[in-house]
Short mmCIF file of C-alpha atoms in Angstrom, two decimals:
data_model
loop_
_atom_site.label_atom_id
_atom_site.label_comp_id
_atom_site.label_asym_id
_atom_site.label_seq_id
_atom_site.Cartn_x
_atom_site.Cartn_y
_atom_site.Cartn_z
CA MET A 1 77.73 40.38 -46.70
CA ALA A 2 81.06 40.53 -44.84
CA SER A 3 81.09 39.62 -41.21
CA SER A 4 81.94 43.31 -40.02
CA ASP A 5 78.99 44.29 -41.85
CA LYS A 6 76.54 42.13 -39.89
CA VAL A 7 73.84 43.87 -38.01
CA GLN A 8 74.86 43.63 -34.20
CA VAL A 9 72.14 42.23 -31.68
CA ASP A 10 71.12 44.50 -28.74
CA ILE A 11 71.35 41.99 -25.97
CA ALA A 12 70.73 44.61 -23.21
CA LYS A 13 67.32 45.55 -25.44
CA ILE A 14 66.53 41.60 -25.54
CA ARG A 15 66.92 41.37 -21.63
CA THR A 16 64.68 44.40 -21.06
CA ALA A 17 62.08 43.07 -23.23
CA ILE A 18 62.17 39.67 -21.23
CA GLN A 19 62.27 41.31 -17.90
CA SER A 20 59.42 43.59 -18.86
CA GLY A 21 57.13 41.25 -20.46
CA ILE A 22 57.42 43.33 -23.70
CA PRO A 23 57.33 42.23 -27.12
CA LEU A 24 60.57 42.17 -29.48
CA THR A 25 59.47 43.25 -32.85
CA ILE A 26 61.42 43.11 -36.13
CA SER A 27 59.96 44.60 -39.22
CA THR A 28 61.07 43.94 -42.76
CA TYR A 29 59.70 44.56 -46.49
CA THR A 30 62.18 42.67 -48.56
CA LEU A 31 63.89 40.28 -46.19
CA PRO A 32 67.50 40.32 -47.16
CA HIS A 33 69.99 37.60 -46.24
CA GLU A 34 71.55 40.06 -43.55
CA MET A 35 67.85 40.32 -41.93
CA GLU A 36 67.44 36.71 -42.13
CA LEU A 37 70.79 36.35 -40.18
CA TYR A 38 69.93 39.03 -37.69
CA ILE A 39 66.75 37.34 -36.93
CA ASP A 40 68.37 34.01 -36.29
CA ASP A 41 70.75 35.83 -34.03
CA VAL A 42 67.97 37.40 -32.09
CA LEU A 43 66.15 34.13 -31.49
CA LYS A 44 69.17 32.52 -30.30
CA VAL A 45 69.97 35.27 -27.70
CA PHE A 46 66.30 35.65 -26.79
CA LEU A 47 66.23 31.53 -25.97
CA GLU A 48 69.58 31.82 -24.09
CA GLU A 49 68.39 34.59 -21.86
CA LEU A 50 65.27 32.36 -20.99
CA ASN A 51 67.45 28.94 -20.54
CA GLN A 52 65.53 27.47 -23.43
CA SER A 53 68.64 26.94 -25.88
CA LYS A 54 67.45 23.30 -26.58
CA MET A 55 64.56 24.98 -28.70
CA TYR A 56 66.57 26.93 -31.14
CA ASP A 57 67.20 24.48 -34.00
CA TYR A 58 63.31 23.66 -34.36
CA LEU A 59 62.38 27.53 -33.96
CA SER A 60 64.99 28.69 -36.07
CA TYR A 61 63.60 26.15 -39.10
CA CYS A 62 60.03 27.29 -38.00
CA LEU A 63 60.77 31.09 -38.13
CA LYS A 64 62.63 30.66 -41.75
CA GLU A 65 59.68 28.67 -42.99
CA LEU A 66 57.04 30.91 -41.68
CA ILE A 67 58.54 34.30 -42.52
CA ASN A 68 59.26 33.19 -46.24
CA ASN A 69 55.75 32.14 -46.45
CA ALA A 70 54.65 35.42 -45.48
CA LYS A 71 57.31 37.18 -47.81
CA LYS A 72 55.70 34.86 -50.57
CA ALA A 73 52.28 35.91 -49.78
CA ASN A 74 53.04 39.55 -49.98
CA THR A 75 54.89 38.86 -53.40
CA LYS A 76 51.75 37.34 -54.52
CA ARG A 77 49.77 40.34 -54.02
CA VAL A 78 51.92 42.53 -56.04
CA TYR A 79 52.19 39.82 -58.84
CA PHE A 80 48.59 39.27 -59.30
CA GLU A 81 48.05 43.41 -59.11
CA GLU A 82 50.64 43.74 -61.77
CA LYS A 83 48.96 41.02 -64.00
CA ASN A 84 45.49 42.45 -63.35
CA LEU A 85 44.09 39.47 -61.59
CA ASN A 86 41.82 39.49 -58.74
CA ILE A 87 43.16 37.49 -55.96
CA ASN A 88 39.94 36.65 -54.38
CA ASP A 89 38.48 35.13 -57.66
CA PRO A 90 39.29 31.42 -57.76
CA ALA A 91 39.55 31.25 -61.59
CA ASP A 92 42.00 34.49 -61.37
CA TYR A 93 43.77 32.67 -58.43
CA GLU A 94 44.37 29.18 -60.48
CA GLU A 95 45.51 31.39 -63.64
CA GLY A 96 47.95 33.47 -61.64
CA LEU A 97 49.67 30.48 -59.88
CA LYS A 98 50.58 28.83 -63.07
CA THR A 99 53.08 31.38 -63.93
CA PHE A 100 53.67 32.95 -60.35
CA LYS A 101 56.51 30.82 -59.38
CA HIS A 102 58.51 31.25 -62.62
CA ASP A 103 58.01 35.00 -63.12
CA THR A 104 58.67 36.00 -59.63
CA LEU A 105 62.08 33.96 -59.45
CA GLU A 106 62.99 35.67 -62.80
CA ASN A 107 62.65 39.18 -61.51
CA ILE A 108 62.33 38.77 -57.51
CA LYS A 109 64.25 42.31 -57.31
CA HIS A 110 61.33 44.09 -59.13
CA TYR A 111 58.68 42.46 -57.12
CA LEU A 112 60.48 43.11 -53.83
CA GLN A 113 60.77 46.75 -54.65
CA MET A 114 57.01 46.76 -55.42
CA GLN A 115 56.25 44.97 -51.78
CA LYS A 116 58.30 47.96 -50.53
CA ASP A 117 56.79 50.60 -52.37
CA GLU A 118 53.40 49.54 -51.39
CA GLY A 119 54.24 49.16 -47.38
CA LEU A 120 53.69 45.29 -47.60
CA TYR A 121 55.62 44.62 -44.31
CA ILE A 122 56.97 41.23 -42.46
CA LYS A 123 57.05 41.33 -38.86
CA LEU A 124 58.34 38.95 -36.41
CA ILE A 125 57.09 39.29 -32.63
CA LEU A 126 58.82 37.28 -29.74
CA GLN A 127 57.55 37.74 -26.23
CA THR A 128 57.65 35.48 -22.83
CA ARG A 129 54.78 35.30 -20.39
CA ASN A 130 53.91 32.88 -17.72
CA ASN A 131 56.41 30.18 -18.68
CA LYS A 132 55.66 30.51 -22.40
CA ILE A 133 57.02 31.87 -25.55
CA LYS A 134 54.81 33.70 -28.06
CA VAL A 135 55.86 34.01 -31.68
CA GLU A 136 54.04 35.67 -34.12
CA ILE A 137 54.84 36.48 -37.91
CA ARG A 138 52.45 39.04 -39.28
CA ASN A 139 52.23 40.29 -43.04
CA ARG A 140 50.50 43.33 -44.46
CA ALA A 141 48.02 40.94 -46.89
CA ALA A 142 44.71 39.46 -45.74
CA LEU A 143 44.27 35.86 -46.33
CA THR A 144 41.63 35.13 -49.02
CA PRO A 145 38.81 32.67 -48.24
CA PHE A 146 40.64 30.16 -50.60
CA GLU A 147 44.14 30.43 -48.56
CA TYR A 148 42.51 30.47 -45.44
CA LYS A 149 40.67 26.99 -46.17
CA ARG A 150 43.84 25.70 -47.68
CA ILE A 151 45.88 26.63 -44.67
CA HIS A 152 43.27 25.03 -42.21
CA ASP A 153 43.00 21.86 -44.27
CA LYS A 154 46.63 21.26 -44.03
CA LEU A 155 46.64 21.89 -40.41
CA THR A 156 43.89 19.33 -39.98
CA ARG A 157 45.54 16.91 -42.05
CA ALA A 158 48.88 17.26 -40.30
CA GLN A 159 47.48 15.90 -36.97
CA MET A 160 46.84 12.62 -38.94
CA TYR A 161 50.66 11.78 -39.34
CA ASN A 162 53.12 10.72 -36.71
CA SER A 163 56.23 11.41 -38.76
CA ILE A 164 57.22 13.57 -41.43
CA GLN A 165 58.13 10.50 -43.77
CA ASP A 166 54.22 9.48 -43.29
CA CYS A 167 53.06 12.54 -45.10
CA MET A 168 55.55 13.52 -47.89
CA ASN A 169 54.13 11.76 -50.72
CA GLN A 170 50.52 12.54 -49.76
CA LEU A 171 50.99 16.36 -49.35
CA LEU A 172 53.37 17.18 -51.87
CA ASP A 173 52.19 20.30 -53.59
CA ASP A 174 53.97 21.43 -56.98
CA SER A 175 51.96 24.74 -57.19
CA GLU A 176 52.95 25.98 -53.82
CA GLY A 177 55.48 24.36 -51.54
CA ALA A 178 54.45 26.09 -48.63
CA GLY A 179 51.73 23.34 -48.10
CA LEU A 180 54.35 20.62 -47.32
CA GLY A 181 56.73 23.03 -45.41
CA LEU A 182 53.91 23.82 -43.13
CA VAL A 183 52.92 20.31 -42.41
CA ILE A 184 56.32 19.33 -41.58
CA LEU A 185 56.73 22.27 -39.31
CA ILE A 186 53.54 21.33 -37.29
CA ILE A 187 54.67 17.70 -37.13
CA MET A 188 57.96 18.73 -35.83
CA LEU A 189 57.04 20.98 -33.33
CA ARG A 190 54.16 18.46 -32.10
CA LYS A 191 56.90 15.76 -31.65
CA GLU A 192 59.99 18.07 -30.42
CA LEU A 193 58.26 20.77 -28.33
CA GLY A 194 54.98 19.33 -27.16
CA LEU A 195 52.86 22.03 -29.48
CA THR A 196 49.24 21.04 -29.89
CA GLU A 197 46.77 22.26 -32.14
CA GLU A 198 45.53 24.97 -29.82
CA ASN A 199 49.07 26.37 -29.84
CA PHE A 200 49.26 27.31 -33.45
CA GLN A 201 46.83 29.53 -35.07
CA THR A 202 46.64 31.25 -38.57
CA LEU A 203 44.12 33.99 -38.89
CA SER A 204 43.41 37.12 -40.81
CA GLU A 205 42.41 40.38 -39.15
CA ASN A 206 42.60 44.14 -40.07
CA GLY A 207 44.32 43.57 -43.09
CA GLU A 208 47.23 41.39 -41.68
CA THR A 209 47.70 37.59 -41.87
CA ILE A 210 48.79 36.41 -38.27
CA THR A 211 50.53 33.20 -37.88
CA ARG A 212 50.85 32.71 -34.02
CA LEU A 213 52.71 29.91 -31.91
CA ILE A 214 52.46 29.72 -28.32
CA ILE A 215 55.37 27.39 -27.00
CA PRO A 216 55.67 26.36 -23.32
CA PHE A 217 58.90 26.07 -21.81
CA SER A 218 60.45 22.69 -21.73
CA LYS A 219 59.09 20.33 -19.06
CA GLU A 220 62.36 20.48 -17.53
CA SER A 221 62.58 24.18 -16.96
CA GLN A 222 58.75 24.32 -15.62
CA GLU A 223 59.47 21.70 -13.33
CA LYS A 224 62.58 23.37 -11.88
CA PHE A 225 60.73 26.96 -11.98
CA SER A 226 57.73 25.31 -9.97
CA GLU A 227 60.20 24.12 -7.56
CA ILE A 228 61.78 27.60 -7.41
CA SER A 229 58.36 29.38 -7.39
CA ALA A 230 57.45 27.43 -4.39
CA LYS A 231 60.65 28.12 -2.46
CA PHE A 232 60.69 31.76 -3.28
CA VAL A 233 56.83 32.05 -1.85
CA GLU A 234 58.46 30.54 1.52
CA LEU A 235 61.04 33.30 1.32
CA ILE A 236 58.41 35.77 1.02
CA ASP A 237 57.14 34.86 4.39
CA GLY A 238 60.56 35.97 5.78
CA LEU A 239 60.02 39.64 4.55
CA PRO A 240 59.51 42.33 7.03
CA GLU A 241 55.71 42.91 7.99
CA PHE A 242 54.23 45.98 6.53
CA PRO A 243 54.94 49.08 8.85
CA GLU A 244 52.12 48.65 11.88
CA LYS A 245 51.76 52.33 12.14
CA ILE A 246 50.76 52.70 8.39
CA ASP A 247 48.60 49.58 8.75
CA ARG A 248 46.91 51.01 11.88
CA ILE A 249 46.34 54.58 9.83
CA ASN A 250 45.02 52.74 7.15
CA ARG A 251 42.41 50.89 9.10
CA MET A 252 41.03 54.00 10.51
CA LEU A 253 40.91 55.40 6.84
CA ASN A 254 38.69 52.44 5.92
CA ASP A 255 36.52 52.91 9.08
CA PRO A 256 33.41 54.85 8.32
CA GLU A 257 33.21 55.70 12.06
CA SER A 258 36.73 57.31 11.90
CA LYS A 259 36.68 61.25 12.10
CA MET A 260 38.82 63.23 9.78
CA SER A 261 40.18 65.17 12.34
CA GLU A 262 41.31 62.08 14.36
CA ILE A 263 43.03 60.52 10.99
CA ALA A 264 44.73 64.04 10.40
CA GLN A 265 45.94 64.26 14.02
CA HIS A 266 47.29 60.48 14.28
CA ILE A 267 49.25 60.97 11.02
CA SER A 268 50.75 64.56 12.15
CA SER A 269 51.69 62.87 15.58
CA ASP A 270 54.49 61.10 13.47
CA VAL A 271 56.88 63.63 12.31
CA SER A 272 58.75 61.45 9.73
CA LEU A 273 55.87 59.86 8.27
CA THR A 274 54.32 63.69 8.17
CA ALA A 275 57.24 64.76 6.18
CA GLU A 276 57.25 61.93 3.77
CA LEU A 277 53.59 62.22 3.14
CA LEU A 278 53.50 65.98 2.52
CA LYS A 279 56.74 65.59 0.39
CA MET A 280 54.75 62.89 -1.64
CA VAL A 281 51.69 65.22 -2.20
CA ASN A 282 53.83 68.31 -3.17
CA SER A 283 55.94 66.01 -5.62
CA ALA A 284 55.78 67.26 -9.38
CA ALA A 285 53.56 64.46 -10.02
CA PHE A 286 50.41 66.14 -8.74
CA SER A 287 51.38 69.58 -10.10
CA LEU A 288 49.87 71.70 -7.16
CA SER A 289 49.87 75.33 -7.67
CA LYS A 290 50.65 75.91 -4.21
CA PRO A 291 52.20 73.59 -1.75
CA VAL A 292 50.07 71.75 0.86
CA GLU A 293 51.39 72.64 4.34
CA SER A 294 49.52 70.56 6.65
CA ILE A 295 47.97 66.99 6.69
CA ALA A 296 44.50 68.45 6.92
CA GLU A 297 45.13 69.96 3.53
CA ALA A 298 46.77 67.02 2.08
CA VAL A 299 43.49 64.91 3.30
CA LYS A 300 41.21 67.58 1.63
CA PHE A 301 43.33 67.53 -1.59
CA ALA A 302 43.72 63.74 -2.22
CA GLY A 303 40.82 62.40 -0.17
CA LEU A 304 40.91 59.57 1.93
CA ARG A 305 41.34 56.98 -0.84
CA GLY A 306 44.12 58.87 -2.28
CA ILE A 307 45.72 59.24 1.36
CA SER A 308 45.41 55.50 1.97
CA ASN A 309 47.33 54.78 -1.45
CA LEU A 310 50.03 57.37 -0.58
CA LEU A 311 50.69 55.57 2.81
CA VAL A 312 50.91 52.22 1.02
CA SER A 313 53.38 53.87 -1.35
CA ILE A 314 55.38 55.37 1.74
CA GLY A 315 55.16 51.80 3.62
CA THR A 316 56.44 50.04 0.55
CA MET A 317 59.43 52.13 -0.05
CA ASN A 318 60.54 52.04 3.58
CA ASN A 319 60.12 48.28 3.73
CA LEU A 320 61.99 47.72 0.40
CA MET A 321 64.52 50.31 0.11
CA SER A 322 67.82 49.95 1.32
CA ASP A 323 71.22 51.69 0.94
CA SER A 324 71.38 53.47 -2.44
CA ASP A 325 73.46 52.39 -5.40
CA GLU A 326 73.12 52.85 -9.15
CA GLU A 327 71.19 49.87 -9.91
CA LYS A 328 68.43 50.63 -7.03
CA LYS A 329 68.26 54.24 -7.92
CA LYS A 330 67.64 53.13 -11.77
CA VAL A 331 64.50 50.91 -10.63
CA TRP A 332 63.12 53.49 -8.39
CA ASP A 333 63.62 56.26 -10.89
CA HIS A 334 61.65 54.20 -13.46
CA SER A 335 58.80 53.47 -10.79
CA TYR A 336 58.67 56.97 -9.89
CA ARG A 337 58.43 58.19 -13.89
CA VAL A 338 55.72 55.43 -14.45
CA ALA A 339 53.65 56.86 -11.22
CA PHE A 340 54.05 60.28 -12.74
CA CYS A 341 52.87 59.21 -16.07
CA SER A 342 49.94 56.97 -14.69
CA TYR A 343 48.62 59.88 -12.66
CA ASN A 344 48.71 62.30 -15.51
CA LEU A 345 47.40 59.91 -18.05
CA ALA A 346 44.51 59.15 -15.71
CA ARG A 347 43.82 63.27 -15.29
CA ASN A 348 43.78 63.34 -19.16
CA PHE A 349 42.18 60.06 -20.02
CA CYS A 350 39.89 59.39 -17.17
CA SER A 351 39.02 62.89 -15.76
CA LYS A 352 35.40 61.27 -14.87
CA GLU A 353 36.69 58.30 -13.25
CA ARG A 354 37.90 59.37 -9.77
CA LYS A 355 38.73 56.20 -8.23
CA ILE A 356 41.18 55.53 -11.29
CA ILE A 357 42.63 59.04 -10.68
CA ASP A 358 43.15 58.31 -6.85
CA ASP A 359 44.78 54.63 -7.51
CA SER A 360 46.71 55.43 -10.63
CA TYR A 361 49.80 57.03 -8.76
CA VAL A 362 50.37 54.07 -6.36
CA CYS A 363 49.40 51.49 -8.91
CA GLY A 364 52.35 53.08 -11.13
CA LEU A 365 54.74 53.46 -8.49
CA LEU A 366 54.12 49.76 -7.17
CA HIS A 367 53.79 47.93 -10.72
CA ASP A 368 57.11 46.44 -10.70
CA MET A 369 57.45 45.42 -7.08
CA GLY A 370 58.56 42.12 -8.08
CA LYS A 371 61.49 43.35 -9.46
CA VAL A 372 61.99 45.92 -6.93
CA ILE A 373 62.34 42.97 -4.49
CA PHE A 374 65.79 41.91 -6.41
CA SER A 375 67.27 45.15 -6.73
CA THR A 376 66.39 46.87 -3.29
CA ALA A 377 65.76 43.81 -0.88
CA HIS A 378 66.82 43.47 2.41
CA PRO A 379 70.37 41.74 3.00
CA GLU A 380 68.70 38.99 4.90
CA LEU A 381 66.32 38.18 1.81
CA LEU A 382 69.08 38.41 -0.34
CA SER A 383 71.17 35.84 1.96
CA LYS A 384 68.40 33.48 1.82
CA ILE A 385 68.02 33.60 -2.04
CA SER A 386 71.61 33.05 -2.26
CA ALA A 387 71.31 30.01 0.04
CA LEU A 388 68.44 28.78 -2.01
CA CYS A 389 70.50 29.14 -5.42
CA ASN A 390 72.99 26.88 -3.73
CA GLU A 391 70.38 24.40 -2.50
CA LEU A 392 68.92 24.25 -6.04
CA GLY A 393 72.26 24.26 -8.03
CA ILE A 394 71.46 27.15 -10.05
CA SER A 395 73.32 30.75 -10.37
CA PRO A 396 71.74 33.73 -8.76
CA ASP A 397 71.49 35.28 -12.14
CA MET A 398 69.39 32.61 -13.58
CA PHE A 399 67.14 32.65 -10.27
CA GLU A 400 66.42 36.50 -10.89
CA ARG A 401 65.63 35.74 -14.60
CA MET A 402 63.31 32.97 -13.76
CA ILE A 403 61.37 34.79 -11.09
CA ALA A 404 62.01 38.71 -11.27
CA GLY A 405 62.29 38.72 -15.02
CA VAL A 406 59.53 36.31 -16.56
CA ASN A 407 57.22 36.28 -13.85
CA HIS A 408 57.79 39.54 -11.56
CA GLY A 409 53.98 40.49 -11.95
CA GLU A 410 53.10 37.17 -10.05
CA ILE A 411 55.81 37.76 -7.28
CA GLY A 412 55.06 41.31 -6.97
CA ALA A 413 51.34 40.36 -6.40
CA LEU A 414 52.04 37.74 -3.92
CA ILE A 415 53.99 40.26 -1.63
CA ALA A 416 51.11 42.84 -2.18
CA GLU A 417 48.90 40.27 -0.96
CA LYS A 418 50.97 39.57 2.06
CA TRP A 419 51.00 43.30 3.02
CA ASN A 420 47.31 43.19 2.40
CA PHE A 421 47.17 45.70 0.03
CA PRO A 422 43.93 46.70 -1.67
CA LYS A 423 43.01 44.24 -4.57
CA VAL A 424 43.37 46.97 -7.32
CA ILE A 425 46.98 47.35 -6.46
CA VAL A 426 47.33 43.65 -6.17
CA ASN A 427 45.60 43.20 -9.54
CA VAL A 428 47.49 46.05 -11.48
CA ILE A 429 51.02 44.47 -10.09
CA ARG A 430 50.02 41.06 -11.21
CA TYR A 431 48.60 41.98 -14.81
CA HIS A 432 50.60 45.23 -15.84
CA HIS A 433 51.84 43.31 -18.95
CA GLU A 434 48.58 41.24 -19.42
CA PRO A 435 45.89 43.82 -19.05
CA GLU A 436 43.38 41.57 -20.94
CA LEU A 437 43.55 38.89 -18.02
CA ALA A 438 42.94 41.60 -15.14
CA PRO A 439 39.44 41.24 -13.52
CA GLU A 440 36.83 43.32 -15.55
CA ASP A 441 36.50 46.12 -13.44
CA MET A 442 40.34 46.77 -13.03
CA GLN A 443 41.22 46.47 -16.99
CA ARG A 444 41.01 50.02 -17.55
CA ILE A 445 43.53 51.13 -14.75
CA THR A 446 45.80 47.89 -15.58
CA ARG A 447 45.92 49.30 -18.98
CA LEU A 448 46.64 52.77 -18.15
CA VAL A 449 49.49 51.61 -16.02
CA ASN A 450 50.58 49.48 -19.05
CA LEU A 451 50.52 52.42 -21.21
CA ALA A 452 52.62 54.64 -18.61
CA ASP A 453 55.12 51.94 -18.28
CA MET A 454 55.63 51.41 -22.03
CA ILE A 455 55.91 55.22 -22.69
CA VAL A 456 58.69 55.35 -20.19
CA HIS A 457 60.53 52.69 -21.86
CA TYR A 458 59.94 54.51 -25.05
CA GLN A 459 61.32 57.58 -23.69
CA ASP A 460 64.36 55.57 -22.63
CA GLY A 461 64.74 53.94 -26.19
CA ASP A 462 64.01 50.61 -24.81
CA VAL A 463 60.97 49.87 -26.99
CA SER A 464 59.60 51.06 -30.53
CA TYR A 465 55.98 52.07 -31.38
CA GLU A 466 55.20 48.73 -32.83
CA GLN A 467 55.83 47.18 -29.38
CA PHE A 468 52.75 48.89 -27.72
CA ASP A 469 49.81 46.68 -27.28
CA ASN A 470 47.22 47.83 -29.79
CA SER A 471 44.12 47.30 -27.66
CA VAL A 472 45.73 49.41 -25.15
CA LEU A 473 46.30 52.15 -27.54
CA GLU A 474 43.17 51.80 -28.81
CA GLU A 475 41.43 52.06 -25.24
CA PHE A 476 43.08 55.59 -24.95
CA GLY A 477 42.44 56.65 -28.65
CA ILE A 478 46.24 56.66 -29.69
CA GLN A 479 46.18 55.89 -33.51
CA THR A 480 49.51 57.09 -34.68
CA GLU A 481 53.08 57.30 -33.63
CA GLU A 482 52.91 60.85 -33.93
CA GLN A 483 50.16 61.23 -31.35
CA LEU A 484 52.18 58.80 -29.12
CA GLU A 485 55.38 61.08 -29.41
CA THR A 486 53.56 64.21 -28.39
CA ILE A 487 51.83 62.55 -25.33
CA SER A 488 55.45 61.05 -24.46
CA ASP A 489 57.30 64.33 -24.99
CA ARG A 490 54.70 66.40 -22.89
CA LEU A 491 55.05 63.95 -19.91
CA GLU A 492 58.71 63.94 -20.21
CA GLN A 493 58.99 67.63 -19.96
CA SER A 494 56.51 67.77 -17.15
CA PHE A 495 58.41 65.28 -15.18
CA LYS A 496 61.73 67.21 -15.82
CA LYS A 497 60.06 70.33 -14.51
#
């Protein structure tokens, strides 16, 4: 293929995926050469953005090996089907392998077209979280018991060898070359990238074969990150304290001895706070049939928990917002849209769960607080960050990628803890890209905010349906892309109103 026809890599999309902790997904049915080149280019940019380019040669080899194995597994399915052989029968399996390699090489276009016609895809998924890279290769063909045993035998035996040379003669398999390739891959990853047996999985579920690699960042990067994280936590101590007036009102809201009339009067005595609170309650997110005109009405509508959460939102924005520019506007616009979607998804999917409805807006608004710090932070904090970068000998851009990008959830949670936010807000901020790690009683709202966040990215064209977390979609009964599109379109149209 001419270089001018080469598929171009969308660097901005890769950066968005890294910064948001969402997976990059590439799907193919036939794996043409231009797709192999594209996958290699995506991997190169992905690792460069993470400052992990030293892994490129090893991971590039691994992806080629594993993706071609997945392609071969799909080809095997259609070949056995055409030959009327049962791939799950040991005798048929052995019989089919005698001619599989020769026949498919002779007429590969025919079998690749069969794979495409039957929807036998291959997917590559790249994702980064918590100083680790997750690589998954999925193909739509469940492992047979025989294949599963064979692969795990190879993985077990691979642990016995210290070098590739040691295993060459003993594991060479004329019937299926993937056996040797898999062992070479494991030995190489173990020696060069510190991969352990726990970091490599091959499993079969929901009609797919999944090969998963969990690769830690280089030791040098992890040491540097630990140093940067520790220094940044020190900088957090230099952030402004949470507004005392709001902190005081929240203490009243949480005091069972406080009277509703006293709370409303206390809020009303501050003209600017009253205006901000009424503006937020009357925003499009809450879709009120008639505007709320007093704090007493606002308290009646939102409840004490809801008012407390809205005050947290106001205090945070007052602390983190500075003079507006396009980048800052973009960050807050995303946060407002996620808040809107979170609240409206909660009303529809969690209509009997009052706490989730009350907490959904503030959790959606503040989910990216770790990223907000870098785009809207006070000049004093930015100055300290710049000085820290000079001290550590790294660029501000790299600092932001390592803190705000890869680990912005943890950074945002640290700030929320400093300001004594409720635990539910802290945990949603910390785990909104990993809802399965949230405390059990907060997983549902964390999944809700994860869904809202992904829907907003979906509306912007930053992610595709395949990049949504399946467990999150299942939680809210979303089974098809058509369902997701309908929900997304309705939310988008409502927000514009």
